[in-house]
XYZ file of C-alpha atoms in Angstrom:
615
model
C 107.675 74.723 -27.788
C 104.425 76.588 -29.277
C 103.359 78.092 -26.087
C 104.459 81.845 -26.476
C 106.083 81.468 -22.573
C 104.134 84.202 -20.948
C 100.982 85.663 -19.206
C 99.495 88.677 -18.457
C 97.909 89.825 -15.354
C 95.579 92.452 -14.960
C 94.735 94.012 -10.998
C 91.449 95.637 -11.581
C 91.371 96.735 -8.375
C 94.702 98.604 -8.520
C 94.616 99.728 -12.265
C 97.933 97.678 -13.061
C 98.953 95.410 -15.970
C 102.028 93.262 -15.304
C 103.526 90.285 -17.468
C 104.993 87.033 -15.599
C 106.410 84.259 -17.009
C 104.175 81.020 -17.820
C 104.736 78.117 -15.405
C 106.033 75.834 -17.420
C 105.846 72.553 -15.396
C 102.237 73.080 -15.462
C 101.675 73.824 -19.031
C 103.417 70.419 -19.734
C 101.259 68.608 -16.628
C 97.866 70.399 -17.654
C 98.745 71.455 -21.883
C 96.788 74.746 -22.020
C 93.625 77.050 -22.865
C 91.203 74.578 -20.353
C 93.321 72.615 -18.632
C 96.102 75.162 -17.727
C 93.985 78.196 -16.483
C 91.831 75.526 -14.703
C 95.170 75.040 -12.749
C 95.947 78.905 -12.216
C 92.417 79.364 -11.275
C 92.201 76.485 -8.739
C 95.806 77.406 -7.380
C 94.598 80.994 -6.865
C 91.025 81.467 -5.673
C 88.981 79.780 -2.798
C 86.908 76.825 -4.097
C 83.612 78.844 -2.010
C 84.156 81.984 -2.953
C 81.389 84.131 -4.001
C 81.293 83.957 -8.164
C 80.430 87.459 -8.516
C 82.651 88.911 -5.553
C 85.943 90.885 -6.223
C 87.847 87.673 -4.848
C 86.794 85.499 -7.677
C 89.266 85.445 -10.770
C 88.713 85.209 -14.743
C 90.902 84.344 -17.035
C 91.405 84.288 -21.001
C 93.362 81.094 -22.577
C 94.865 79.839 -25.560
C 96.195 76.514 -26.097
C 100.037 75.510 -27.758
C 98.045 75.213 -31.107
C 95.959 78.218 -30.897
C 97.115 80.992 -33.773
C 99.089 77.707 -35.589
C 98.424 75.932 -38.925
C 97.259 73.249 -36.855
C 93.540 72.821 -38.341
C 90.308 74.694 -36.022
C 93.319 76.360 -34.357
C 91.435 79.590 -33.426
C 90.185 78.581 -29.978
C 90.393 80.071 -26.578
C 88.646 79.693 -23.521
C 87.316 81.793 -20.418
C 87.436 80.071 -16.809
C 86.204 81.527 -13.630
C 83.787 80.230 -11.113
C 80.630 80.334 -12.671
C 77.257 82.260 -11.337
C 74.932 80.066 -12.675
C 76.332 76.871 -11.278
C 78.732 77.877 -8.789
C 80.675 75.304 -10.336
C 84.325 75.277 -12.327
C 83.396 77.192 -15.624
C 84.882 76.842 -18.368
C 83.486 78.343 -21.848
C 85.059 77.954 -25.281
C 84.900 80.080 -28.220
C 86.176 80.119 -31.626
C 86.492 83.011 -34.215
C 89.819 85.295 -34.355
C 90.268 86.481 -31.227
C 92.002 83.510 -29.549
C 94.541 83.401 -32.757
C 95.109 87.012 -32.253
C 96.181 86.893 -28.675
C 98.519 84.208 -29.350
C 100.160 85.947 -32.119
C 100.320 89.393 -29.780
C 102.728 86.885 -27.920
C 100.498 85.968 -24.636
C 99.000 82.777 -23.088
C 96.681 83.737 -21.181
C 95.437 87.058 -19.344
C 94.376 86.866 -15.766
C 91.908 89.060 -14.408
C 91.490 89.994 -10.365
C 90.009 92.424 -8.496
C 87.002 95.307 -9.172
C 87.495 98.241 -10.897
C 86.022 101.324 -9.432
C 84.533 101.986 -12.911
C 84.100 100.099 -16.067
C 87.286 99.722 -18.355
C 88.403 97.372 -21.300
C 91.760 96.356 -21.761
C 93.511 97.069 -24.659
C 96.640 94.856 -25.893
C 98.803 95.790 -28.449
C 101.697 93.011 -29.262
C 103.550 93.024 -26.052
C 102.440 96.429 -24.509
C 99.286 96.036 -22.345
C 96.786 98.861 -20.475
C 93.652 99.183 -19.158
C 91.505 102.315 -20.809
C 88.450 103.863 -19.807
C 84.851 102.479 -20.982
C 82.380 104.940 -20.131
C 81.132 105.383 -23.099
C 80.976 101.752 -24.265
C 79.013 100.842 -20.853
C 75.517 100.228 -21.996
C 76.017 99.582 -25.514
C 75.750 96.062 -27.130
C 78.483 93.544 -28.379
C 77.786 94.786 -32.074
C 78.296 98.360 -31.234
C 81.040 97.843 -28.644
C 83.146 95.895 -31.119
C 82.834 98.727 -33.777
C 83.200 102.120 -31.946
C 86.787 100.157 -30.478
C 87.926 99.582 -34.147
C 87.078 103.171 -35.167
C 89.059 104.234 -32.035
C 91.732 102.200 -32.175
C 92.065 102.548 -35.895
C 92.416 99.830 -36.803
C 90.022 96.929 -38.353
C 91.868 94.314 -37.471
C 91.299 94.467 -34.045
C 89.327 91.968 -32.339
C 87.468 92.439 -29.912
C 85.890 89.911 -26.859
C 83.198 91.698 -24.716
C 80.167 91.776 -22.999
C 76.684 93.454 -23.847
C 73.848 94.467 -21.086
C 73.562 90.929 -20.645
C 76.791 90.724 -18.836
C 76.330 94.198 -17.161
C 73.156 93.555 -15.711
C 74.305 89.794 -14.113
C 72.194 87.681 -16.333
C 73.223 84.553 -15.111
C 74.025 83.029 -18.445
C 75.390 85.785 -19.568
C 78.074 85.045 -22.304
C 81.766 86.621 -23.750
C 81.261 87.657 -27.231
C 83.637 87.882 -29.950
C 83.728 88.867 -33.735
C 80.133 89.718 -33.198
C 78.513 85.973 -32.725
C 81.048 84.059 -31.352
C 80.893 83.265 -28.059
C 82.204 81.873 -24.709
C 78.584 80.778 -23.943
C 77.656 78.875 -21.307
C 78.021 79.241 -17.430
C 77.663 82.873 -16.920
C 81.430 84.016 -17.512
C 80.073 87.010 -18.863
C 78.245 88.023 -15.879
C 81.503 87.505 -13.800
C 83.083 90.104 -16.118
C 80.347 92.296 -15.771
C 80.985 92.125 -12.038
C 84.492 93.431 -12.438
C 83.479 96.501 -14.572
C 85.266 94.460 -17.183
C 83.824 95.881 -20.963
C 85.893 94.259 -23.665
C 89.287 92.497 -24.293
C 90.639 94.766 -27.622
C 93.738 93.081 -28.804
C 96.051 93.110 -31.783
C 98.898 90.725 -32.799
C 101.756 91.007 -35.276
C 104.211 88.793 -33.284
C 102.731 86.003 -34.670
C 103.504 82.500 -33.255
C 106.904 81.058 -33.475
C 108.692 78.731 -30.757
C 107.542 75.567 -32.813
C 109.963 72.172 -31.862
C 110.161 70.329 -34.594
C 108.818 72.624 -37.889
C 109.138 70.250 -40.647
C 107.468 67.606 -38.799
C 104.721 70.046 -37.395
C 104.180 70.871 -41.322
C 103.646 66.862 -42.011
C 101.403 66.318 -39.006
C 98.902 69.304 -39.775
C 98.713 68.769 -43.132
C 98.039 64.785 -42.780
C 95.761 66.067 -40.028
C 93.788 68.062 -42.329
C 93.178 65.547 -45.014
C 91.670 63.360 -42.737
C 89.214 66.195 -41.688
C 88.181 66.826 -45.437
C 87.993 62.790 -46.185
C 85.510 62.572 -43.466
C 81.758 62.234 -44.384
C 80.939 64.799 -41.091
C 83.733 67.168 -41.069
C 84.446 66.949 -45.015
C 80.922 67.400 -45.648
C 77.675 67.274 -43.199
C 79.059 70.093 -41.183
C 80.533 72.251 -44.411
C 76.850 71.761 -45.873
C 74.316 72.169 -43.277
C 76.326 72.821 -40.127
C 75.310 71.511 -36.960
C 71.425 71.911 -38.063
C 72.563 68.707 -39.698
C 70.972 67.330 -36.885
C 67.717 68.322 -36.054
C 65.852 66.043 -38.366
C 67.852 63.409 -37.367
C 67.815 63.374 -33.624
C 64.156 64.218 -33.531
C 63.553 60.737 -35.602
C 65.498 59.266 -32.788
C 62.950 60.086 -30.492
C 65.427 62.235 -28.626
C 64.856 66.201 -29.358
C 63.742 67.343 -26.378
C 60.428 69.407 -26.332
C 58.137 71.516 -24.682
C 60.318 71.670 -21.638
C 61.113 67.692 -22.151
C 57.336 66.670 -22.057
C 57.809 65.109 -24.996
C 60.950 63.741 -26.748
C 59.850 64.619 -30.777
C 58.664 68.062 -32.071
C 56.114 67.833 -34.944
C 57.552 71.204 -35.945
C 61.049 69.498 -36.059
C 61.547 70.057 -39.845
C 60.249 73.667 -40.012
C 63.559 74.362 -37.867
C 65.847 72.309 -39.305
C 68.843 73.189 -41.665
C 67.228 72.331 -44.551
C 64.192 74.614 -44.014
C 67.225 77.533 -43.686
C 68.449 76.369 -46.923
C 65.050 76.418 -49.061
C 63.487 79.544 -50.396
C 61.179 81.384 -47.878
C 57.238 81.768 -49.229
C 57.305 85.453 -48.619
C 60.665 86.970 -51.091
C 61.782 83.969 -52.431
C 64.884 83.730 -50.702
C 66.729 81.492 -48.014
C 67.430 82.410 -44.905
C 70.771 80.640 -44.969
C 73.677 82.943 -47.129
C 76.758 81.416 -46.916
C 78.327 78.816 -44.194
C 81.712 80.686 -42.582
C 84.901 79.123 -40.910
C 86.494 80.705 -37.584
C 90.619 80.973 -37.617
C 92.212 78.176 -39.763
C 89.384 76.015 -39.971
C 88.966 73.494 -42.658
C 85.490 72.560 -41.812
C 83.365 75.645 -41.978
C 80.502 75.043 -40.220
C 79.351 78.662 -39.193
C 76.685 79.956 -40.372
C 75.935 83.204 -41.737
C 72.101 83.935 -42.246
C 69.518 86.826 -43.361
C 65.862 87.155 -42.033
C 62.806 88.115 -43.681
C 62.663 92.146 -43.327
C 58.877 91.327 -43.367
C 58.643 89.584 -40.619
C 57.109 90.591 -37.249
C 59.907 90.907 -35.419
C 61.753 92.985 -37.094
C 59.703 94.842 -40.122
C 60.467 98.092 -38.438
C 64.229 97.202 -37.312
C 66.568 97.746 -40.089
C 69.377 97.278 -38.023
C 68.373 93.214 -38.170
C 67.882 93.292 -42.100
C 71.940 92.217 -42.652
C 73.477 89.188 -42.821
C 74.722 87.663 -39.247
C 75.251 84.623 -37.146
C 72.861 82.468 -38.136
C 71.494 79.664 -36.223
C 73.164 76.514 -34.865
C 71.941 73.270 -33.721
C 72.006 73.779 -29.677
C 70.461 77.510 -30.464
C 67.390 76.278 -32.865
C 66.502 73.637 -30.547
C 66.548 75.741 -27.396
C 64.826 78.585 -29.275
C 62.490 76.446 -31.279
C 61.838 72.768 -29.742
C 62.149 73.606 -26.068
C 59.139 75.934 -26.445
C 57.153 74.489 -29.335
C 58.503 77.304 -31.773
C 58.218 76.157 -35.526
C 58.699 79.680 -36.780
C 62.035 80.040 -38.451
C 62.051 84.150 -38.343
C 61.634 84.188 -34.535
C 64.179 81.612 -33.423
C 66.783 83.912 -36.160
C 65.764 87.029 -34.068
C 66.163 85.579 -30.958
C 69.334 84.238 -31.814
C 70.450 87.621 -32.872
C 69.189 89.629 -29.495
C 71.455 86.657 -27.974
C 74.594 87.829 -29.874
C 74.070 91.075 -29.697
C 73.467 91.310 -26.065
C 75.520 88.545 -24.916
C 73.557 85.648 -23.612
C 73.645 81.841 -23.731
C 71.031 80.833 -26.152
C 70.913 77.326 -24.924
C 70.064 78.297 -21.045
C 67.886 81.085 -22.199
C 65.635 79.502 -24.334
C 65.410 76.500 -22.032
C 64.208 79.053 -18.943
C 61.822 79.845 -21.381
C 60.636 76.630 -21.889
C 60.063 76.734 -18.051
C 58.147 79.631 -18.201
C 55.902 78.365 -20.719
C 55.117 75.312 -18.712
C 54.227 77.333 -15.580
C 52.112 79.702 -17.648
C 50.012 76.529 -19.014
C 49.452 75.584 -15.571
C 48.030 78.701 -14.428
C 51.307 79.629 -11.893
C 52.654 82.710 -13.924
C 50.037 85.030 -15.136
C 49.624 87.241 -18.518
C 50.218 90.438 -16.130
C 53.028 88.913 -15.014
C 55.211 87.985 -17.914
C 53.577 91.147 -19.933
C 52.010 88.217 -22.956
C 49.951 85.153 -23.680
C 52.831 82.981 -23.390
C 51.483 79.087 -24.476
C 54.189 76.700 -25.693
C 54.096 77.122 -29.424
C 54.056 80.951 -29.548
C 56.227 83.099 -31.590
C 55.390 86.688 -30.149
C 56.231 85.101 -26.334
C 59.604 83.843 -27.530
C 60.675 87.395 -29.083
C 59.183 89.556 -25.876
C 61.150 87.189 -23.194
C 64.239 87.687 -25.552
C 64.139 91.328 -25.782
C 63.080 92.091 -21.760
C 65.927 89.334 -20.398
C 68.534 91.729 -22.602
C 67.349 94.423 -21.558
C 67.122 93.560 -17.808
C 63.221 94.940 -18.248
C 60.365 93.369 -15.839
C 60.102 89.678 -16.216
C 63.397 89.517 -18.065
C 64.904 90.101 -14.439
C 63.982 86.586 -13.504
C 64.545 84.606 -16.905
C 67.708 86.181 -16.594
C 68.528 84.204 -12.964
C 68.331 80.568 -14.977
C 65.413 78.211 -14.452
C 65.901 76.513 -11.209
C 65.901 79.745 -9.531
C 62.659 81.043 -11.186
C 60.935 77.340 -11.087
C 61.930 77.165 -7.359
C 60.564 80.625 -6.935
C 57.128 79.423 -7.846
C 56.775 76.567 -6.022
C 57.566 73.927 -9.176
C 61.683 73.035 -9.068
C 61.307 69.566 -10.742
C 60.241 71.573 -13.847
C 63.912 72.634 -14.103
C 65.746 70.742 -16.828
C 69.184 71.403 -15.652
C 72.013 69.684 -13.816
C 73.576 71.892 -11.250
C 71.584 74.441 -12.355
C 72.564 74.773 -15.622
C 70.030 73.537 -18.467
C 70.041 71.242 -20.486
C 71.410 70.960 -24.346
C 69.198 69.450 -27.279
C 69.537 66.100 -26.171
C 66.824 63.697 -24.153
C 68.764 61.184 -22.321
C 65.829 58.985 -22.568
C 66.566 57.969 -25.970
C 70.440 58.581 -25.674
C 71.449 56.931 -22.445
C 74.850 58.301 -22.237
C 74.403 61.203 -22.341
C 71.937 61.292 -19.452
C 75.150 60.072 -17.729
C 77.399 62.576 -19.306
C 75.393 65.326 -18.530
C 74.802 64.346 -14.671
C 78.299 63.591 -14.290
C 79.637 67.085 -16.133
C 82.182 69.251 -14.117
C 80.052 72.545 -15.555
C 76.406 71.490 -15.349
C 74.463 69.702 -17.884
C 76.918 69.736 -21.245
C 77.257 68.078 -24.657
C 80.450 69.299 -24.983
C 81.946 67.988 -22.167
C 81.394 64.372 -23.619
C 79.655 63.673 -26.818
C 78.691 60.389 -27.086
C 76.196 61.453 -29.658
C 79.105 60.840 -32.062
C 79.009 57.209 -30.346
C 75.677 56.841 -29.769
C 74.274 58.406 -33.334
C 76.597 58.365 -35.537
C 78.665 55.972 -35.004
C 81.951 57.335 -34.089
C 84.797 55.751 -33.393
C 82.396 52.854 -33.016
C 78.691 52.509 -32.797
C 76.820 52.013 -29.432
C 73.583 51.263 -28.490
C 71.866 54.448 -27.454
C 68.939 53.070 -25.612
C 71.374 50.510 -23.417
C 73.043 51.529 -20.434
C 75.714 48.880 -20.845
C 79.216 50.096 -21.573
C 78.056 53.595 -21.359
C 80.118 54.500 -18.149
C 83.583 53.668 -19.655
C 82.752 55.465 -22.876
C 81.360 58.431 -21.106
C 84.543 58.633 -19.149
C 86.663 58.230 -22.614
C 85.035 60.979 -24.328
C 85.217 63.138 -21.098
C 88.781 63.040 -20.945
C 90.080 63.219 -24.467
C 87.558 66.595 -24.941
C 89.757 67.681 -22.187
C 92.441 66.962 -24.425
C 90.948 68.944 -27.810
C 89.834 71.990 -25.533
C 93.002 72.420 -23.953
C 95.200 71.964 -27.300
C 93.405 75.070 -28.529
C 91.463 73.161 -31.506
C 87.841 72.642 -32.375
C 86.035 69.764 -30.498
C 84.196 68.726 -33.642
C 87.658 67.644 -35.472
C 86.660 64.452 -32.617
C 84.519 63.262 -35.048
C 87.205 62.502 -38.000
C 90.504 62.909 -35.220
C 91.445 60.893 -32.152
C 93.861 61.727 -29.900
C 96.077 59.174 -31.601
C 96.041 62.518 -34.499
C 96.174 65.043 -31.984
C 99.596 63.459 -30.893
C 101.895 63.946 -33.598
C 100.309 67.626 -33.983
C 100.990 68.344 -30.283
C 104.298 66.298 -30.105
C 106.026 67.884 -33.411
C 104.888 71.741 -31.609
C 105.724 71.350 -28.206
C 108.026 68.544 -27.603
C 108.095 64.442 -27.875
C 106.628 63.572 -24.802
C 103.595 64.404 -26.075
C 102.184 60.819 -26.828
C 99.245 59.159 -27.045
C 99.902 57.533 -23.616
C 100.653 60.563 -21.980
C 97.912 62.877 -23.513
C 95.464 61.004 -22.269
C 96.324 60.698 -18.601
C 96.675 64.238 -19.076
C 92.740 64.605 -19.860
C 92.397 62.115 -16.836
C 94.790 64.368 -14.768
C 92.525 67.784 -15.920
C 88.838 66.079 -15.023
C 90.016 65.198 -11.897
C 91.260 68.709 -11.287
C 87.975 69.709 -11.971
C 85.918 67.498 -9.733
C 88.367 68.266 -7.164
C 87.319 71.611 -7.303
C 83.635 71.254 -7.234
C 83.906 69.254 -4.624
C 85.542 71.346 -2.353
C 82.882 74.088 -3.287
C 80.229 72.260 -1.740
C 79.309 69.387 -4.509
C 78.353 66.192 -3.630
C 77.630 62.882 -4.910
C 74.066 64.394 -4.614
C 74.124 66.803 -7.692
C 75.206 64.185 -9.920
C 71.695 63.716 -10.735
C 68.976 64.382 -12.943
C 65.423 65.761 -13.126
C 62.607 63.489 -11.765
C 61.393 64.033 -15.261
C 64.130 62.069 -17.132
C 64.182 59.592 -14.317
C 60.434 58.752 -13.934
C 58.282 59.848 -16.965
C 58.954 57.627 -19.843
C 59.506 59.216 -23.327
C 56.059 58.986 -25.094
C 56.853 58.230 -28.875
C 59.978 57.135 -30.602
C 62.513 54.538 -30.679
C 62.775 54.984 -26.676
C 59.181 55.037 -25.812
C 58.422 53.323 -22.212
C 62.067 54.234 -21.528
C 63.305 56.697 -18.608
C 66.960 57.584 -18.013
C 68.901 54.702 -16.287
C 71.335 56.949 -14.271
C 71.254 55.180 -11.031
C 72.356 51.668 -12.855
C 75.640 53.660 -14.845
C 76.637 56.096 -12.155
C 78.089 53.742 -9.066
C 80.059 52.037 -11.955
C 81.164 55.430 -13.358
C 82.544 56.264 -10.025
C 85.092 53.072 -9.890
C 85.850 53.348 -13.451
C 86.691 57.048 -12.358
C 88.548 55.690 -9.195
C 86.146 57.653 -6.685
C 84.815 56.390 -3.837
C 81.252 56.411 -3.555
C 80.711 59.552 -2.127
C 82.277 60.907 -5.580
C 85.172 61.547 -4.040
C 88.812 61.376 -5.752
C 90.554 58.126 -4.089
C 93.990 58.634 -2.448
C 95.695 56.401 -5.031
C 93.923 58.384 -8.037
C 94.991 61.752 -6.729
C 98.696 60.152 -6.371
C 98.467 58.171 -9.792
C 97.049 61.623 -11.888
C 99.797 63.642 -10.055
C 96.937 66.037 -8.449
């Protein structure tokens, strides 16, 4: 049946470790990773409770196909109650770790409770205890992760933690694993930070067995992945150039957001882009871009791994940055780069590293930043105050704000809280691009008018990953849709929406969606778990896990209110582009979202959806 039948969970306020079998009438209602510790979590915390009190819970989660030969089946996710929203929050990650719980023979871990002082659990096949982390308190991701695999002896650990980032409460603070991974957005890392919680060390030799129907499993993945590698995106754009793919592409648009989303193109667009990573640098004749890398059974590969310039500024006197590491992805170069005006290649790579080595959401991060930049042009945050000259466009600002938010240090304090904290601080909340506080990816709903919808409507805050209809909207996939119209858009947001639910909580890779549809997810799902996996019933089981979620925010406090967007997107039309003279058109898609959702108007789950979803 794929799922390995059990789950672990951890009192932190007592010290103990105890396994329990996994429901199984909920794994089959709610599938796993997303889904099913959505349902422990919302079964077994208070919907107001205080993110970063002892009451809220956290939890690790594979899905049935994590750790299988199912392609991208390497994922896991961490939900909690996020800090920066105080929304559901749910954060995916790929790499080894998720693979490696699974095959240590556990669903999911379930974290409650304080510890008096800081710990890290370590897991070892079925045998389970929390250690002491005194001395890993204070030290980064990088160095946490190798001082456990010296301890532990053994190099095949792997290791999810947190770095100061998480310790100190930044409020995007992320989970980190196999050093620049990471369960990014929403703050989950600052929740485990709360607990005292260091790391996750775990090591699997159980591997995973309980497959229903092997042979056919066997023909499903393997037709699976020939689709993947057939496909111009996943076959090739992604293997290539990664996500960066899309830089130059989305900026032509006239939908890259910049400078804070003042303007909807960056002329600096191409300096950024995966191509510049690719082509030799003026200064040693060498790319920045090594080699691209692929997380647990992935046949797409569209990590990168990348190597700065030990010339450059920020780093000609830090060796320790001078090695090849996670290099830049799309949603990082644009938050690092566009969102403030940054065109310099070196700075957004060191930024990105301080990010993984720390343990913060690049995305949220360097759209605060973009915040701050805009208040400094206006003459409400001083030079004394932020410690630099900090005009859109600069460099040195963008590698001081990333090593004083890690750090905790000054300033950092308050980039660290998110921008509609900071922009409400000073008087100027409008000039927060978020959605229930959480910012906004790289792209301007202006010029893609789903996803101003999709990100207004998101269960998390603003999201791309919570339904893409880029891959509608851009490129085409499964069919091509008008991205400046607002016609149609509702009932293909809500389509995307509920089949990611599907991907995230089979344990796979979101980006098979652009060569897979849940019509190839079924005969994976179906020939590992059991038959009734079908087409027809996956989906109402995506329905069945976006409702769960709404049901959830709503009962924290969310209305039909913060389904909304900055008066930016809504009033100031984009300036150049395909979409110039065009603002968002949220207020003609949402009322018809809600009935194709079956809410009522005040966003509210109707009586006959909550009885038809099962909920």
């Amino acid at each position: 049946m794929s799922w390995a039948g059990k789950i672990l969970r951890v009192n932190l306020t007592a010290g103990t470790v105890a396994s329990e079998p996994l429901n199984m009438e909920w794994a089959r209602a709610y599938l796993g990773s997303r889904g099913l510790a959505t349902k422990y979590l919302v079964e077994e915390i208070d919907a107001k409770v205080d993110p970063l009190s002892p009451a809220n819970k956290l939890i690790w989660a594979t899905g049935p196909l994590t750790g299988t030969m199912a392609s991208t089946g390497g994922r896991y996710t961490v939900v909690t109650k996020g800090p920066l929203t105080g929304a559901i929050a749910c954060s995916n990650s790929g790499g080894y770790w998720g693979a490696e719980l699974k095959m240590a023979g556990w669903d999911m871990v379930i974290f409650e409770g304080k510890s008096p002082k800081p710990v890290y659990l370590f897991i070892q096949d079925d045998k389970a205890e929390l250690r002491d982390a005194a001395h890993l308190w204070g030290h980064t991701v990088w160095e946490t992760e190798a001082t456990l695999k010296k301890q532990l002896q053994d190099p095949l650990v792997r290791v999810s933690s947190i770095g100061g980032a998480g310790e100190h409460q930044v409020l995007y603070a992320a989970v980190v694993n196999d050093l620049h991974r990471a369960a990014g957005r929403s703050g989950v890392g600052a929740v485990m930070g709360s607990k005292n919680l260091k790391a996750i060390a775990v090591r699997g030799t159980v591997g995973v067995g309980n497959i229903a129907h092997p042979k056919e499993f066997m023909k499903a993945t393997f037709a699976a992945k020939k689709i993947l590698a057939d496909n111009a995106v996943t076959g090739q754009g992604l293997p290539t150039y990664g996500t960066q793919v899309l830089m130059n592409v989305i900026n032509e648009m006239g939908a890259l957001p910049t400078r804070n989303h003042r303007d909807v193109q960056f002329e600096g667009a191409k300096d950024i882009s995966a191509e510049a990573m690719a082509a030799p640098r003026k200064t040693d004749g060498k790319a920045q871009l090594v080699t691209n890398q692929a997380c647990f059974g992935c046949t797409i590969a569209c990590g990168r791994v990348s190597k700065m310039d030990p010339s450059h500024f920020t780093v000609d006197n830090k060796p320790q940055y001078w090695g090849a590491s996670g290099g830049l992805e799309y949603e990082a170069a644009w938050a690092l780069g566009a969102a403030n005006g940054v065109n310099d290649l070196e700075a957004l790579q060191y930024a990105n590293l301080l990010c993984n080595e720390h343990g913060m959401d690049p995305i949220s991060f360097g759209a605060t930043i973009g915040a701050v930049m805009e208040l400094y042009e206006m003459g409400v945050l001083t030079k004394e105050q932020l410690g630099i000259d900090a005009k859109f466009g600069s460099p040195q600002a963008l590698a001081h704000f990333a090593e004083i938010t890690a750090k905790g240090e000054g300033f950092g304090k308050e980039i660290g809280q998110g921008s509609r904290r900071l922009t409400a601080k000073y008087g100027h909340p409008d000039l927060s691009m978020t959605v229930k506080s959480q910012e906004f990816p790289a792209y301007d709903s202006r010029g893609i008018q789903g996803m101003g919808l999709a990100y207004a409507t998101s269960n998390r805050g603003a999201c791309h990953l919570r339904g893409y209809t880029v891959a509608s909207e851009v490129l085409g996939i499964p069919i091509k849709t008008d991205p400046l119209v607002a016609e149609g858009k509702p009932e293909l947001v809500k389509a995307f929406q509920d089949a990611t639910a599907v991907f995230d909580s089979a344990g796979i890779c979101l980006f098979t969606s652009f060569a897979w549809g849940l019509a190839d997810v079924a005969p994976q799902l179906a020939a590992a778990c059991g038959d009734e996996f079908t087409l027809e019933n996956l989906t109402l089981i995506g329905e069945r896990i976006w409702n769960m979620e709404r049901d959830f925010n709503n009962r924290a406090g969310f209305t039909a209110k913060d389904d909304s967007l900055p008066k930016r997107l809504l009033t100031e039309p984009a300036k150049t582009g395909p979409a110039k003279g065009l603002v968002n058109k949220l207020p003609e898609m949402l009322p018809k979202y809600y009935e194709a959702r079956g809410w009522d108007k005040e966003g509210r789950l109707k009586p006959e959806t909550r009885s038809r979803l099962g909920l």
